[in-house]
Protein backbone atom coordinates (compact mmCIF):
# COMPACT_ATOMS: atom_id res chain seq x y z
CA UNK A 1 0.00 0.00 0.00
CA UNK A 2 1.44 3.37 -0.94
CA UNK A 3 -1.05 5.72 0.71
CA UNK A 4 -0.86 6.27 4.47
CA UNK A 5 -4.30 5.80 6.03
CA UNK A 6 -4.21 9.05 7.97
CA UNK A 7 -6.63 11.94 8.46
CA UNK A 8 -5.89 13.40 5.02
CA UNK A 9 -6.59 10.05 3.38
CA UNK A 10 -9.98 9.66 5.08
CA UNK A 11 -10.99 13.24 4.40
CA UNK A 12 -10.16 12.63 0.75
CA UNK A 13 -12.40 9.55 0.69
CA UNK A 14 -15.34 11.63 1.94
CA UNK A 15 -14.63 14.58 -0.34
CA UNK A 16 -14.45 12.23 -3.35
CA UNK A 17 -17.66 10.52 -2.18
CA UNK A 18 -15.71 7.29 -1.93
CA UNK A 19 -16.93 5.97 1.45
CA UNK A 20 -18.48 2.91 -0.16
CA UNK A 21 -19.09 1.08 3.11
CA UNK A 22 -21.66 3.64 4.32
CA UNK A 23 -25.22 2.33 3.89
CA UNK A 24 -26.95 5.53 5.06
CA UNK A 25 -28.41 4.07 8.26
CA UNK A 26 -27.63 1.74 11.14
CA UNK A 27 -27.43 -1.84 9.85
CA UNK A 28 -29.89 -4.47 11.05
CA UNK A 29 -27.50 -6.70 13.07
CA UNK A 30 -26.41 -3.76 15.21
CA UNK A 31 -29.88 -2.25 15.46
CA UNK A 32 -31.35 -5.50 16.74
CA UNK A 33 -28.49 -5.98 19.20
CA UNK A 34 -28.87 -2.45 20.58
CA UNK A 35 -32.65 -2.85 20.79
CA UNK A 36 -32.29 -5.59 23.41
CA UNK A 37 -29.89 -3.71 25.70
CA UNK A 38 -31.74 -3.03 28.97
CA UNK A 39 -29.36 -0.55 30.63
CA UNK A 40 -29.29 2.92 29.05
CA UNK A 41 -26.50 4.08 31.39
CA UNK A 42 -23.69 1.82 30.15
CA UNK A 43 -20.60 3.48 28.69
CA UNK A 44 -20.49 2.91 24.92
CA UNK A 45 -17.82 3.75 22.32
CA UNK A 46 -18.37 3.78 18.55
CA UNK A 47 -14.91 4.00 16.91
CA UNK A 48 -14.52 4.92 13.26
CA UNK A 49 -17.75 6.86 13.51
CA UNK A 50 -18.12 7.83 9.85
CA UNK A 51 -21.57 9.36 9.37
CA UNK A 52 -22.56 8.43 12.91
CA UNK A 53 -25.67 6.31 12.30
CA UNK A 54 -24.98 4.04 15.28
CA UNK A 55 -24.34 6.98 17.61
CA UNK A 56 -27.54 8.68 16.47
CA UNK A 57 -29.54 5.50 17.02
CA UNK A 58 -28.15 5.09 20.54
CA UNK A 59 -28.95 8.73 21.29
CA UNK A 60 -32.53 8.41 20.07
CA UNK A 61 -33.05 5.34 22.26
CA UNK A 62 -31.98 7.30 25.33
CA UNK A 63 -28.42 6.07 25.87
CA UNK A 64 -26.50 8.90 27.53
CA UNK A 65 -22.93 7.66 28.14
CA UNK A 66 -22.02 7.40 24.46
CA UNK A 67 -18.90 8.48 22.59
CA UNK A 68 -18.30 8.50 18.85
CA UNK A 69 -14.66 8.63 17.74
CA UNK A 70 -13.21 9.46 14.34
CA UNK A 71 -10.14 11.02 12.74
CA UNK A 72 -12.27 13.44 10.74
CA UNK A 73 -15.63 15.13 11.14
CA UNK A 74 -16.58 15.36 7.47
CA UNK A 75 -19.03 12.45 7.61
CA UNK A 76 -20.54 13.80 10.83
CA UNK A 77 -21.03 17.27 9.35
CA UNK A 78 -22.82 15.74 6.37
CA UNK A 79 -25.19 13.95 8.76
CA UNK A 80 -25.70 17.04 10.92
CA UNK A 81 -26.80 18.99 7.83
CA UNK A 82 -29.87 16.75 7.59
CA UNK A 83 -30.32 15.53 11.17
CA UNK A 84 -30.93 18.39 13.62
CA UNK A 85 -30.90 16.21 16.75
CA UNK A 86 -27.54 14.56 16.02
CA UNK A 87 -25.57 14.36 19.33
CA UNK A 88 -22.55 16.32 18.12
CA UNK A 89 -21.47 16.88 21.74
CA UNK A 90 -20.79 13.13 21.97
CA UNK A 91 -18.25 13.17 19.12
CA UNK A 92 -14.51 13.09 19.80
CA UNK A 93 -11.99 13.73 17.04
CA UNK A 94 -8.80 11.76 17.40
CA UNK A 95 -6.77 8.64 16.76
CA UNK A 96 -8.36 5.46 18.10
CA UNK A 97 -4.98 4.10 19.16
CA UNK A 98 -4.36 7.16 21.35
CA UNK A 99 -7.87 7.32 22.80
CA UNK A 100 -8.26 7.06 26.58
CA UNK A 101 -11.36 5.73 28.29
CA UNK A 102 -13.10 2.71 29.79
CA UNK A 103 -16.24 1.26 28.23
CA UNK A 104 -18.86 -1.37 28.94
CA UNK A 105 -19.54 -1.80 25.22
CA UNK A 106 -17.66 -1.00 22.02
CA UNK A 107 -19.59 -1.22 18.77
CA UNK A 108 -17.69 -2.35 15.67
CA UNK A 109 -19.16 -1.26 12.33
CA UNK A 110 -16.63 -1.12 9.45
CA UNK A 111 -13.83 0.38 11.57
CA UNK A 112 -11.89 -2.89 11.66
CA UNK A 113 -12.08 -3.25 7.87
CA UNK A 114 -10.63 0.24 7.43
CA UNK A 115 -7.35 -0.72 9.08
CA UNK A 116 -4.44 -2.39 7.26
CA UNK A 117 -4.20 -6.07 8.15
CA UNK A 118 -0.84 -5.43 9.79
CA UNK A 119 -2.66 -3.38 12.46
CA UNK A 120 -5.22 -5.99 13.44
CA UNK A 121 -3.36 -7.31 16.48
CA UNK A 122 -2.86 -3.73 17.66
CA UNK A 123 -6.62 -3.20 17.23
CA UNK A 124 -7.42 -6.17 19.50
CA UNK A 125 -4.87 -5.02 22.10
CA UNK A 126 -6.38 -1.53 22.15
CA UNK A 127 -9.94 -2.85 22.40
CA UNK A 128 -8.86 -4.94 25.38
CA UNK A 129 -7.36 -1.85 27.03
CA UNK A 130 -10.52 0.23 26.45
CA UNK A 131 -12.98 -2.36 27.77
CA UNK A 132 -13.93 -2.54 31.42
CA UNK A 133 -13.79 -6.05 32.96
CA UNK A 134 -16.90 -7.80 31.70
CA UNK A 135 -17.16 -5.30 28.84
CA UNK A 136 -18.09 -6.38 25.32
CA UNK A 137 -16.80 -5.72 21.83
CA UNK A 138 -19.74 -6.37 19.52
CA UNK A 139 -20.24 -5.85 15.82
CA UNK A 140 -19.98 -7.06 12.28
CA UNK A 141 -16.99 -8.10 10.17
CA UNK A 142 -16.76 -8.85 6.47
CA UNK A 143 -16.56 -12.60 5.81
CA UNK A 144 -14.95 -12.22 2.40
CA UNK A 145 -11.84 -10.84 0.78
CA UNK A 146 -11.73 -7.72 -1.36
CA UNK A 147 -9.28 -7.28 -4.20
CA UNK A 148 -8.29 -3.83 -3.01
CA UNK A 149 -5.06 -2.16 -2.05
CA UNK A 150 -7.03 0.25 0.12
CA UNK A 151 -10.02 -0.10 2.52
CA UNK A 152 -12.23 -1.93 3.02
CA UNK A 153 -10.16 -5.01 3.85
CA UNK A 154 -11.88 -8.34 4.44
CA UNK A 155 -11.04 -11.60 6.09
CA UNK A 156 -12.44 -14.89 7.32
CA UNK A 157 -14.16 -16.33 10.37
CA UNK A 158 -11.11 -18.47 11.12
CA UNK A 159 -8.76 -15.49 10.97
CA UNK A 160 -10.98 -13.35 13.21
CA UNK A 161 -11.52 -16.16 15.71
CA UNK A 162 -7.78 -16.66 16.12
CA UNK A 163 -7.12 -12.94 16.38
CA UNK A 164 -9.90 -11.99 18.79
CA UNK A 165 -9.40 -14.98 21.09
CA UNK A 166 -5.84 -13.88 21.87
CA UNK A 167 -7.26 -11.27 24.28
CA UNK A 168 -11.05 -11.68 24.45
CA UNK A 169 -13.49 -14.51 25.06
CA UNK A 170 -15.64 -15.15 22.00
CA UNK A 171 -19.28 -15.53 22.96
CA UNK A 172 -20.52 -15.66 19.36
CA UNK A 173 -19.18 -15.36 15.83
CA UNK A 174 -21.46 -16.50 13.04
CA UNK A 175 -22.91 -15.44 9.71
CA UNK A 176 -25.39 -12.65 10.35
CA UNK A 177 -28.92 -13.83 9.56
CA UNK A 178 -30.22 -10.26 9.31
CA UNK A 179 -27.66 -8.49 7.12
CA UNK A 180 -28.83 -5.87 4.66
CA UNK A 181 -29.25 -7.35 1.19
CA UNK A 182 -25.93 -6.19 -0.35
CA UNK A 183 -24.03 -7.83 2.54
CA UNK A 184 -26.12 -10.99 2.92
CA UNK A 185 -23.92 -14.04 3.45
CA UNK A 186 -20.78 -11.91 3.60
CA UNK A 187 -21.05 -10.57 7.12
CA UNK A 188 -20.25 -12.10 10.51
CA UNK A 189 -21.91 -10.92 13.70
CA UNK A 190 -19.73 -11.32 16.77
CA UNK A 191 -19.82 -10.78 20.52
CA UNK A 192 -16.62 -10.89 22.57
CA UNK A 193 -16.15 -10.31 26.30
CA UNK A 194 -13.25 -9.08 28.38
CA UNK A 195 -13.15 -11.41 31.36
CA UNK A 196 -12.73 -10.07 34.88
CA UNK A 197 -9.15 -10.15 36.06
PDB file of C-alpha atoms in Angstrom:
ATOM      1  CA  UNK A   1       0.000   0.000   0.000  1.00  0.00           C
ATOM      2  CA  UNK A   2       1.441   3.366  -0.944  1.00  0.00           C
ATOM      3  CA  UNK A   3      -1.051   5.718   0.710  1.00  0.00           C
ATOM      4  CA  UNK A   4      -0.859   6.269   4.471  1.00  0.00           C
ATOM      5  CA  UNK A   5      -4.304   5.796   6.030  1.00  0.00           C
ATOM      6  CA  UNK A   6      -4.210   9.045   7.972  1.00  0.00           C
ATOM      7  CA  UNK A   7      -6.627  11.945   8.462  1.00  0.00           C
ATOM      8  CA  UNK A   8      -5.889  13.400   5.019  1.00  0.00           C
ATOM      9  CA  UNK A   9      -6.588  10.046   3.384  1.00  0.00           C
ATOM     10  CA  UNK A  10      -9.977   9.661   5.078  1.00  0.00           C
ATOM     11  CA  UNK A  11     -10.990  13.243   4.401  1.00  0.00           C
ATOM     12  CA  UNK A  12     -10.162  12.628   0.748  1.00  0.00           C
ATOM     13  CA  UNK A  13     -12.402   9.554   0.687  1.00  0.00           C
ATOM     14  CA  UNK A  14     -15.338  11.628   1.939  1.00  0.00           C
ATOM     15  CA  UNK A  15     -14.629  14.585  -0.340  1.00  0.00           C
ATOM     16  CA  UNK A  16     -14.451  12.234  -3.346  1.00  0.00           C
ATOM     17  CA  UNK A  17     -17.664  10.520  -2.181  1.00  0.00           C
ATOM     18  CA  UNK A  18     -15.713   7.286  -1.927  1.00  0.00           C
ATOM     19  CA  UNK A  19     -16.926   5.974   1.445  1.00  0.00           C
ATOM     20  CA  UNK A  20     -18.484   2.909  -0.165  1.00  0.00           C
ATOM     21  CA  UNK A  21     -19.092   1.078   3.110  1.00  0.00           C
ATOM     22  CA  UNK A  22     -21.663   3.635   4.317  1.00  0.00           C
ATOM     23  CA  UNK A  23     -25.223   2.334   3.888  1.00  0.00           C
ATOM     24  CA  UNK A  24     -26.947   5.527   5.060  1.00  0.00           C
ATOM     25  CA  UNK A  25     -28.413   4.068   8.263  1.00  0.00           C
ATOM     26  CA  UNK A  26     -27.635   1.737  11.137  1.00  0.00           C
ATOM     27  CA  UNK A  27     -27.431  -1.841   9.845  1.00  0.00           C
ATOM     28  CA  UNK A  28     -29.891  -4.474  11.045  1.00  0.00           C
ATOM     29  CA  UNK A  29     -27.502  -6.699  13.071  1.00  0.00           C
ATOM     30  CA  UNK A  30     -26.406  -3.757  15.211  1.00  0.00           C
ATOM     31  CA  UNK A  31     -29.882  -2.246  15.462  1.00  0.00           C
ATOM     32  CA  UNK A  32     -31.348  -5.501  16.736  1.00  0.00           C
ATOM     33  CA  UNK A  33     -28.493  -5.977  19.203  1.00  0.00           C
ATOM     34  CA  UNK A  34     -28.871  -2.446  20.582  1.00  0.00           C
ATOM     35  CA  UNK A  35     -32.651  -2.847  20.788  1.00  0.00           C
ATOM     36  CA  UNK A  36     -32.290  -5.585  23.405  1.00  0.00           C
ATOM     37  CA  UNK A  37     -29.886  -3.707  25.700  1.00  0.00           C
ATOM     38  CA  UNK A  38     -31.743  -3.029  28.969  1.00  0.00           C
ATOM     39  CA  UNK A  39     -29.357  -0.545  30.632  1.00  0.00           C
ATOM     40  CA  UNK A  40     -29.292   2.920  29.046  1.00  0.00           C
ATOM     41  CA  UNK A  41     -26.497   4.077  31.388  1.00  0.00           C
ATOM     42  CA  UNK A  42     -23.694   1.820  30.149  1.00  0.00           C
ATOM     43  CA  UNK A  43     -20.605   3.479  28.687  1.00  0.00           C
ATOM     44  CA  UNK A  44     -20.489   2.914  24.915  1.00  0.00           C
ATOM     45  CA  UNK A  45     -17.824   3.745  22.316  1.00  0.00           C
ATOM     46  CA  UNK A  46     -18.370   3.778  18.552  1.00  0.00           C
ATOM     47  CA  UNK A  47     -14.913   3.998  16.908  1.00  0.00           C
ATOM     48  CA  UNK A  48     -14.518   4.917  13.255  1.00  0.00           C
ATOM     49  CA  UNK A  49     -17.754   6.859  13.509  1.00  0.00           C
ATOM     50  CA  UNK A  50     -18.123   7.832   9.854  1.00  0.00           C
ATOM     51  CA  UNK A  51     -21.567   9.363   9.371  1.00  0.00           C
ATOM     52  CA  UNK A  52     -22.563   8.426  12.908  1.00  0.00           C
ATOM     53  CA  UNK A  53     -25.672   6.311  12.302  1.00  0.00           C
ATOM     54  CA  UNK A  54     -24.976   4.036  15.279  1.00  0.00           C
ATOM     55  CA  UNK A  55     -24.338   6.977  17.614  1.00  0.00           C
ATOM     56  CA  UNK A  56     -27.536   8.684  16.472  1.00  0.00           C
ATOM     57  CA  UNK A  57     -29.543   5.501  17.019  1.00  0.00           C
ATOM     58  CA  UNK A  58     -28.152   5.092  20.538  1.00  0.00           C
ATOM     59  CA  UNK A  59     -28.949   8.731  21.292  1.00  0.00           C
ATOM     60  CA  UNK A  60     -32.527   8.414  20.074  1.00  0.00           C
ATOM     61  CA  UNK A  61     -33.050   5.339  22.259  1.00  0.00           C
ATOM     62  CA  UNK A  62     -31.980   7.298  25.326  1.00  0.00           C
ATOM     63  CA  UNK A  63     -28.423   6.065  25.868  1.00  0.00           C
ATOM     64  CA  UNK A  64     -26.502   8.897  27.529  1.00  0.00           C
ATOM     65  CA  UNK A  65     -22.931   7.663  28.140  1.00  0.00           C
ATOM     66  CA  UNK A  66     -22.018   7.405  24.459  1.00  0.00           C
ATOM     67  CA  UNK A  67     -18.896   8.483  22.589  1.00  0.00           C
ATOM     68  CA  UNK A  68     -18.297   8.496  18.846  1.00  0.00           C
ATOM     69  CA  UNK A  69     -14.657   8.635  17.740  1.00  0.00           C
ATOM     70  CA  UNK A  70     -13.213   9.464  14.340  1.00  0.00           C
ATOM     71  CA  UNK A  71     -10.140  11.021  12.740  1.00  0.00           C
ATOM     72  CA  UNK A  72     -12.265  13.440  10.735  1.00  0.00           C
ATOM     73  CA  UNK A  73     -15.628  15.133  11.141  1.00  0.00           C
ATOM     74  CA  UNK A  74     -16.584  15.363   7.466  1.00  0.00           C
ATOM     75  CA  UNK A  75     -19.033  12.452   7.609  1.00  0.00           C
ATOM     76  CA  UNK A  76     -20.541  13.795  10.833  1.00  0.00           C
ATOM     77  CA  UNK A  77     -21.025  17.267   9.351  1.00  0.00           C
ATOM     78  CA  UNK A  78     -22.820  15.737   6.369  1.00  0.00           C
ATOM     79  CA  UNK A  79     -25.194  13.949   8.756  1.00  0.00           C
ATOM     80  CA  UNK A  80     -25.705  17.037  10.921  1.00  0.00           C
ATOM     81  CA  UNK A  81     -26.799  18.986   7.832  1.00  0.00           C
ATOM     82  CA  UNK A  82     -29.871  16.753   7.586  1.00  0.00           C
ATOM     83  CA  UNK A  83     -30.325  15.531  11.170  1.00  0.00           C
ATOM     84  CA  UNK A  84     -30.933  18.392  13.620  1.00  0.00           C
ATOM     85  CA  UNK A  85     -30.905  16.207  16.748  1.00  0.00           C
ATOM     86  CA  UNK A  86     -27.538  14.563  16.020  1.00  0.00           C
ATOM     87  CA  UNK A  87     -25.573  14.363  19.335  1.00  0.00           C
ATOM     88  CA  UNK A  88     -22.549  16.315  18.116  1.00  0.00           C
ATOM     89  CA  UNK A  89     -21.467  16.875  21.737  1.00  0.00           C
ATOM     90  CA  UNK A  90     -20.786  13.130  21.972  1.00  0.00           C
ATOM     91  CA  UNK A  91     -18.247  13.167  19.115  1.00  0.00           C
ATOM     92  CA  UNK A  92     -14.509  13.085  19.803  1.00  0.00           C
ATOM     93  CA  UNK A  93     -11.993  13.726  17.038  1.00  0.00           C
ATOM     94  CA  UNK A  94      -8.796  11.764  17.405  1.00  0.00           C
ATOM     95  CA  UNK A  95      -6.765   8.642  16.763  1.00  0.00           C
ATOM     96  CA  UNK A  96      -8.362   5.459  18.104  1.00  0.00           C
ATOM     97  CA  UNK A  97      -4.984   4.097  19.161  1.00  0.00           C
ATOM     98  CA  UNK A  98      -4.358   7.160  21.346  1.00  0.00           C
ATOM     99  CA  UNK A  99      -7.873   7.318  22.803  1.00  0.00           C
ATOM    100  CA  UNK A 100      -8.264   7.059  26.583  1.00  0.00           C
ATOM    101  CA  UNK A 101     -11.363   5.733  28.292  1.00  0.00           C
ATOM    102  CA  UNK A 102     -13.103   2.710  29.785  1.00  0.00           C
ATOM    103  CA  UNK A 103     -16.241   1.257  28.230  1.00  0.00           C
ATOM    104  CA  UNK A 104     -18.858  -1.373  28.937  1.00  0.00           C
ATOM    105  CA  UNK A 105     -19.543  -1.797  25.220  1.00  0.00           C
ATOM    106  CA  UNK A 106     -17.661  -1.000  22.024  1.00  0.00           C
ATOM    107  CA  UNK A 107     -19.586  -1.222  18.771  1.00  0.00           C
ATOM    108  CA  UNK A 108     -17.695  -2.354  15.666  1.00  0.00           C
ATOM    109  CA  UNK A 109     -19.157  -1.259  12.328  1.00  0.00           C
ATOM    110  CA  UNK A 110     -16.629  -1.116   9.452  1.00  0.00           C
ATOM    111  CA  UNK A 111     -13.831   0.377  11.571  1.00  0.00           C
ATOM    112  CA  UNK A 112     -11.894  -2.892  11.659  1.00  0.00           C
ATOM    113  CA  UNK A 113     -12.076  -3.251   7.868  1.00  0.00           C
ATOM    114  CA  UNK A 114     -10.631   0.236   7.431  1.00  0.00           C
ATOM    115  CA  UNK A 115      -7.346  -0.724   9.076  1.00  0.00           C
ATOM    116  CA  UNK A 116      -4.441  -2.395   7.265  1.00  0.00           C
ATOM    117  CA  UNK A 117      -4.195  -6.074   8.148  1.00  0.00           C
ATOM    118  CA  UNK A 118      -0.835  -5.430   9.792  1.00  0.00           C
ATOM    119  CA  UNK A 119      -2.660  -3.378  12.458  1.00  0.00           C
ATOM    120  CA  UNK A 120      -5.224  -5.991  13.444  1.00  0.00           C
ATOM    121  CA  UNK A 121      -3.356  -7.312  16.483  1.00  0.00           C
ATOM    122  CA  UNK A 122      -2.856  -3.731  17.663  1.00  0.00           C
ATOM    123  CA  UNK A 123      -6.621  -3.197  17.227  1.00  0.00           C
ATOM    124  CA  UNK A 124      -7.420  -6.167  19.504  1.00  0.00           C
ATOM    125  CA  UNK A 125      -4.865  -5.023  22.100  1.00  0.00           C
ATOM    126  CA  UNK A 126      -6.375  -1.528  22.147  1.00  0.00           C
ATOM    127  CA  UNK A 127      -9.937  -2.852  22.395  1.00  0.00           C
ATOM    128  CA  UNK A 128      -8.862  -4.942  25.380  1.00  0.00           C
ATOM    129  CA  UNK A 129      -7.362  -1.853  27.034  1.00  0.00           C
ATOM    130  CA  UNK A 130     -10.521   0.231  26.453  1.00  0.00           C
ATOM    131  CA  UNK A 131     -12.975  -2.361  27.767  1.00  0.00           C
ATOM    132  CA  UNK A 132     -13.926  -2.543  31.418  1.00  0.00           C
ATOM    133  CA  UNK A 133     -13.791  -6.051  32.958  1.00  0.00           C
ATOM    134  CA  UNK A 134     -16.904  -7.804  31.695  1.00  0.00           C
ATOM    135  CA  UNK A 135     -17.161  -5.301  28.842  1.00  0.00           C
ATOM    136  CA  UNK A 136     -18.088  -6.377  25.323  1.00  0.00           C
ATOM    137  CA  UNK A 137     -16.798  -5.717  21.830  1.00  0.00           C
ATOM    138  CA  UNK A 138     -19.744  -6.369  19.516  1.00  0.00           C
ATOM    139  CA  UNK A 139     -20.236  -5.850  15.823  1.00  0.00           C
ATOM    140  CA  UNK A 140     -19.978  -7.057  12.277  1.00  0.00           C
ATOM    141  CA  UNK A 141     -16.986  -8.104  10.167  1.00  0.00           C
ATOM    142  CA  UNK A 142     -16.763  -8.850   6.466  1.00  0.00           C
ATOM    143  CA  UNK A 143     -16.560 -12.604   5.807  1.00  0.00           C
ATOM    144  CA  UNK A 144     -14.953 -12.215   2.396  1.00  0.00           C
ATOM    145  CA  UNK A 145     -11.843 -10.842   0.777  1.00  0.00           C
ATOM    146  CA  UNK A 146     -11.727  -7.716  -1.363  1.00  0.00           C
ATOM    147  CA  UNK A 147      -9.283  -7.281  -4.198  1.00  0.00           C
ATOM    148  CA  UNK A 148      -8.289  -3.826  -3.009  1.00  0.00           C
ATOM    149  CA  UNK A 149      -5.059  -2.158  -2.046  1.00  0.00           C
ATOM    150  CA  UNK A 150      -7.035   0.254   0.121  1.00  0.00           C
ATOM    151  CA  UNK A 151     -10.020  -0.103   2.517  1.00  0.00           C
ATOM    152  CA  UNK A 152     -12.233  -1.935   3.024  1.00  0.00           C
ATOM    153  CA  UNK A 153     -10.163  -5.012   3.848  1.00  0.00           C
ATOM    154  CA  UNK A 154     -11.883  -8.342   4.438  1.00  0.00           C
ATOM    155  CA  UNK A 155     -11.035 -11.599   6.095  1.00  0.00           C
ATOM    156  CA  UNK A 156     -12.437 -14.894   7.316  1.00  0.00           C
ATOM    157  CA  UNK A 157     -14.160 -16.331  10.366  1.00  0.00           C
ATOM    158  CA  UNK A 158     -11.108 -18.472  11.118  1.00  0.00           C
ATOM    159  CA  UNK A 159      -8.765 -15.485  10.969  1.00  0.00           C
ATOM    160  CA  UNK A 160     -10.985 -13.348  13.207  1.00  0.00           C
ATOM    161  CA  UNK A 161     -11.521 -16.160  15.712  1.00  0.00           C
ATOM    162  CA  UNK A 162      -7.779 -16.659  16.119  1.00  0.00           C
ATOM    163  CA  UNK A 163      -7.121 -12.940  16.376  1.00  0.00           C
ATOM    164  CA  UNK A 164      -9.901 -11.988  18.793  1.00  0.00           C
ATOM    165  CA  UNK A 165      -9.402 -14.981  21.089  1.00  0.00           C
ATOM    166  CA  UNK A 166      -5.844 -13.878  21.871  1.00  0.00           C
ATOM    167  CA  UNK A 167      -7.262 -11.275  24.277  1.00  0.00           C
ATOM    168  CA  UNK A 168     -11.053 -11.683  24.451  1.00  0.00           C
ATOM    169  CA  UNK A 169     -13.487 -14.511  25.057  1.00  0.00           C
ATOM    170  CA  UNK A 170     -15.636 -15.150  22.003  1.00  0.00           C
ATOM    171  CA  UNK A 171     -19.280 -15.530  22.956  1.00  0.00           C
ATOM    172  CA  UNK A 172     -20.518 -15.661  19.361  1.00  0.00           C
ATOM    173  CA  UNK A 173     -19.178 -15.363  15.833  1.00  0.00           C
ATOM    174  CA  UNK A 174     -21.457 -16.503  13.042  1.00  0.00           C
ATOM    175  CA  UNK A 175     -22.908 -15.444   9.710  1.00  0.00           C
ATOM    176  CA  UNK A 176     -25.387 -12.647  10.348  1.00  0.00           C
ATOM    177  CA  UNK A 177     -28.923 -13.829   9.559  1.00  0.00           C
ATOM    178  CA  UNK A 178     -30.222 -10.263   9.306  1.00  0.00           C
ATOM    179  CA  UNK A 179     -27.660  -8.488   7.125  1.00  0.00           C
ATOM    180  CA  UNK A 180     -28.825  -5.871   4.660  1.00  0.00           C
ATOM    181  CA  UNK A 181     -29.248  -7.354   1.190  1.00  0.00           C
ATOM    182  CA  UNK A 182     -25.926  -6.186  -0.347  1.00  0.00           C
ATOM    183  CA  UNK A 183     -24.030  -7.829   2.537  1.00  0.00           C
ATOM    184  CA  UNK A 184     -26.123 -10.993   2.919  1.00  0.00           C
ATOM    185  CA  UNK A 185     -23.922 -14.045   3.446  1.00  0.00           C
ATOM    186  CA  UNK A 186     -20.785 -11.905   3.599  1.00  0.00           C
ATOM    187  CA  UNK A 187     -21.051 -10.566   7.118  1.00  0.00           C
ATOM    188  CA  UNK A 188     -20.246 -12.100  10.508  1.00  0.00           C
ATOM    189  CA  UNK A 189     -21.911 -10.916  13.698  1.00  0.00           C
ATOM    190  CA  UNK A 190     -19.734 -11.324  16.771  1.00  0.00           C
ATOM    191  CA  UNK A 191     -19.818 -10.777  20.516  1.00  0.00           C
ATOM    192  CA  UNK A 192     -16.620 -10.887  22.571  1.00  0.00           C
ATOM    193  CA  UNK A 193     -16.151 -10.313  26.297  1.00  0.00           C
ATOM    194  CA  UNK A 194     -13.251  -9.078  28.380  1.00  0.00           C
ATOM    195  CA  UNK A 195     -13.150 -11.406  31.356  1.00  0.00           C
ATOM    196  CA  UNK A 196     -12.733 -10.069  34.883  1.00  0.00           C
ATOM    197  CA  UNK A 197      -9.146 -10.147  36.057  1.00  0.00           C
TER     198      UNK A 197
END
